[in-house]
PDB file of C-alpha atoms in Angstrom:
ATOM      1  CA  MET A   1       2.067   4.293 -20.029  1.00  0.00           C
ATOM      2  CA  ASP A   2       1.865   8.031 -20.608  1.00  0.00           C
ATOM      3  CA  ILE A   3       2.054   8.577 -16.853  1.00  0.00           C
ATOM      4  CA  PHE A   4       5.172   6.390 -16.571  1.00  0.00           C
ATOM      5  CA  GLN A   5       6.750   8.276 -19.466  1.00  0.00           C
ATOM      6  CA  GLY A   6       5.907  11.658 -17.936  1.00  0.00           C
ATOM      7  CA  LYS A   7       3.652  12.698 -20.813  1.00  0.00           C
ATOM      8  CA  THR A   8       0.656  13.211 -18.532  1.00  0.00           C
ATOM      9  CA  THR A   9      -0.244  13.283 -14.846  1.00  0.00           C
ATOM     10  CA  VAL A  10      -2.403  11.093 -12.654  1.00  0.00           C
ATOM     11  CA  ALA A  11      -4.803  14.022 -12.211  1.00  0.00           C
ATOM     12  CA  GLU A  12      -5.235  14.461 -15.965  1.00  0.00           C
ATOM     13  CA  VAL A  13      -5.885  10.753 -16.533  1.00  0.00           C
ATOM     14  CA  SER A  14      -8.258  10.750 -13.564  1.00  0.00           C
ATOM     15  CA  ARG A  15     -10.357  13.536 -15.078  1.00  0.00           C
ATOM     16  CA  LYS A  16     -10.190  12.159 -18.622  1.00  0.00           C
ATOM     17  CA  TYR A  17     -11.402   8.655 -17.698  1.00  0.00           C
ATOM     18  CA  ASP A  18     -13.485   9.567 -14.615  1.00  0.00           C
ATOM     19  CA  LEU A  19     -11.350   7.466 -12.257  1.00  0.00           C
ATOM     20  CA  THR A  20     -10.084   8.208  -8.787  1.00  0.00           C
ATOM     21  CA  PRO A  21      -6.408   9.106  -8.444  1.00  0.00           C
ATOM     22  CA  ALA A  22      -6.092   6.369  -5.809  1.00  0.00           C
ATOM     23  CA  ALA A  23      -7.287   3.714  -8.276  1.00  0.00           C
ATOM     24  CA  ILE A  24      -4.832   4.877 -10.927  1.00  0.00           C
ATOM     25  CA  GLU A  25      -1.951   4.947  -8.443  1.00  0.00           C
ATOM     26  CA  GLU A  26      -2.840   1.432  -7.281  1.00  0.00           C
ATOM     27  CA  TRP A  27      -2.811   0.190 -10.885  1.00  0.00           C
ATOM     28  CA  MET A  28       0.520   1.914 -11.447  1.00  0.00           C
ATOM     29  CA  GLU A  29       2.015   0.235  -8.372  1.00  0.00           C
ATOM     30  CA  GLU A  30       0.783  -3.174  -9.545  1.00  0.00           C
ATOM     31  CA  ALA A  31       2.211  -2.539 -13.017  1.00  0.00           C
ATOM     32  CA  ARG A  32       5.527  -1.391 -11.544  1.00  0.00           C
ATOM     33  CA  ALA A  33       5.734  -4.511  -9.355  1.00  0.00           C
ATOM     34  CA  GLY A  34       4.892  -6.729 -12.335  1.00  0.00           C
ATOM     35  CA  MET A  35       7.550  -5.080 -14.495  1.00  0.00           C
ATOM     36  CA  GLU A  36      10.167  -5.435 -11.760  1.00  0.00           C
ATOM     37  CA  ASN A  37       9.226  -9.071 -11.331  1.00  0.00           C
ATOM     38  CA  GLN A  38       9.588  -9.797 -15.042  1.00  0.00           C
ATOM     39  CA  LEU A  39      13.083  -8.311 -15.058  1.00  0.00           C
ATOM     40  CA  ARG A  40      14.281 -10.720 -12.364  1.00  0.00           C
ATOM     41  CA  ALA A  41      16.408 -13.696 -13.301  1.00  0.00           C
ATOM     42  CA  ARG A  42      13.785 -15.925 -11.679  1.00  0.00           C
ATOM     43  CA  PRO A  43      10.390 -14.202 -11.784  1.00  0.00           C
ATOM     44  CA  LYS A  44       7.917 -15.037  -9.047  1.00  0.00           C
ATOM     45  CA  ASP A  45       4.459 -16.122 -10.015  1.00  0.00           C
ATOM     46  CA  VAL A  46       1.602 -13.746  -9.324  1.00  0.00           C
ATOM     47  CA  ALA A  47       0.320 -15.787  -6.379  1.00  0.00           C
ATOM     48  CA  ALA A  48       3.726 -15.619  -4.675  1.00  0.00           C
ATOM     49  CA  MET A  49       3.834 -11.853  -5.175  1.00  0.00           C
ATOM     50  CA  TYR A  50       0.419 -11.432  -3.573  1.00  0.00           C
ATOM     51  CA  GLU A  51       1.290 -13.802  -0.719  1.00  0.00           C
ATOM     52  CA  GLU A  52       4.362 -11.685   0.000  1.00  0.00           C
ATOM     53  CA  LYS A  53       2.252  -8.507  -0.041  1.00  0.00           C
ATOM     54  CA  ILE A  54      -0.364 -10.080   2.261  1.00  0.00           C
ATOM     55  CA  LYS A  55       2.346 -11.199   4.688  1.00  0.00           C
ATOM     56  CA  SER A  56       3.762  -7.682   4.803  1.00  0.00           C
ATOM     57  CA  MET A  57       0.323  -6.166   5.386  1.00  0.00           C
ATOM     58  CA  LYS A  58      -0.409  -8.648   8.192  1.00  0.00           C
ATOM     59  CA  GLU A  59       2.841  -7.613   9.890  1.00  0.00           C
ATOM     60  CA  VAL A  60       1.789  -3.968   9.769  1.00  0.00           C
ATOM     61  CA  ILE A  61      -1.659  -4.837  11.134  1.00  0.00           C
ATOM     62  CA  GLY A  62      -0.028  -6.784  13.966  1.00  0.00           C
ATOM     63  CA  GLU A  63       2.221  -3.863  14.872  1.00  0.00           C
ATOM     64  CA  LEU A  64      -0.704  -1.417  14.823  1.00  0.00           C
ATOM     65  CA  THR A  65      -2.792  -3.769  16.954  1.00  0.00           C
ATOM     66  CA  LEU A  66      -0.040  -4.022  19.571  1.00  0.00           C
ATOM     67  CA  GLU A  67       0.383  -0.251  19.558  1.00  0.00           C
ATOM     68  CA  ASN A  68      -3.372   0.213  20.015  1.00  0.00           C
ATOM     69  CA  ILE A  69      -3.440  -2.235  22.947  1.00  0.00           C
ATOM     70  CA  ALA A  70      -0.475  -0.490  24.571  1.00  0.00           C
ATOM     71  CA  LEU A  71      -2.107   2.936  24.177  1.00  0.00           C
ATOM     72  CA  LYS A  72      -5.355   1.678  25.698  1.00  0.00           C
ATOM     73  CA  LYS A  73      -3.482   0.220  28.680  1.00  0.00           C
ATOM     74  CA  TYR A  74      -1.508   3.436  29.091  1.00  0.00           C
ATOM     75  CA  ASP A  75      -4.709   5.456  28.982  1.00  0.00           C
ATOM     76  CA  ALA A  76      -6.345   3.135  31.505  1.00  0.00           C
ATOM     77  CA  LEU A  77      -3.391   3.536  33.889  1.00  0.00           C
ATOM     78  CA  PHE A  78      -2.592   7.208  33.426  1.00  0.00           C
ATOM     79  CA  GLY A  79      -5.638   8.692  31.768  1.00  0.00           C
ATOM     80  CA  GLU A  80      -7.152   9.991  34.994  1.00  0.00           C
ATOM     81  CA  GLU A  81      -3.973  11.859  35.921  1.00  0.00           C
ATOM     82  CA  LYS A  82      -4.084  13.927  32.716  1.00  0.00           C
ATOM     83  CA  LYS A  83      -7.544  15.340  33.529  1.00  0.00           C
TER      84      LYS A  83
END
């Protein structure tokens, strides 16, 4: 809570409790999402929140996969010309 209130920084908490900044930031994001959810008129259950997050992540993975395939095809077609 001290981080949310601006009393301390992620780096200070990281050193104090021997945690990685990434872990603390992940916990903060989960806490922020939970607080936002509880302030809704109709809060979602935790499973629905995670399903929504998983769906979003799968969409990003799909886009990156398509981009990777396109780049490989482009390289296969035009890669020799660059050399």
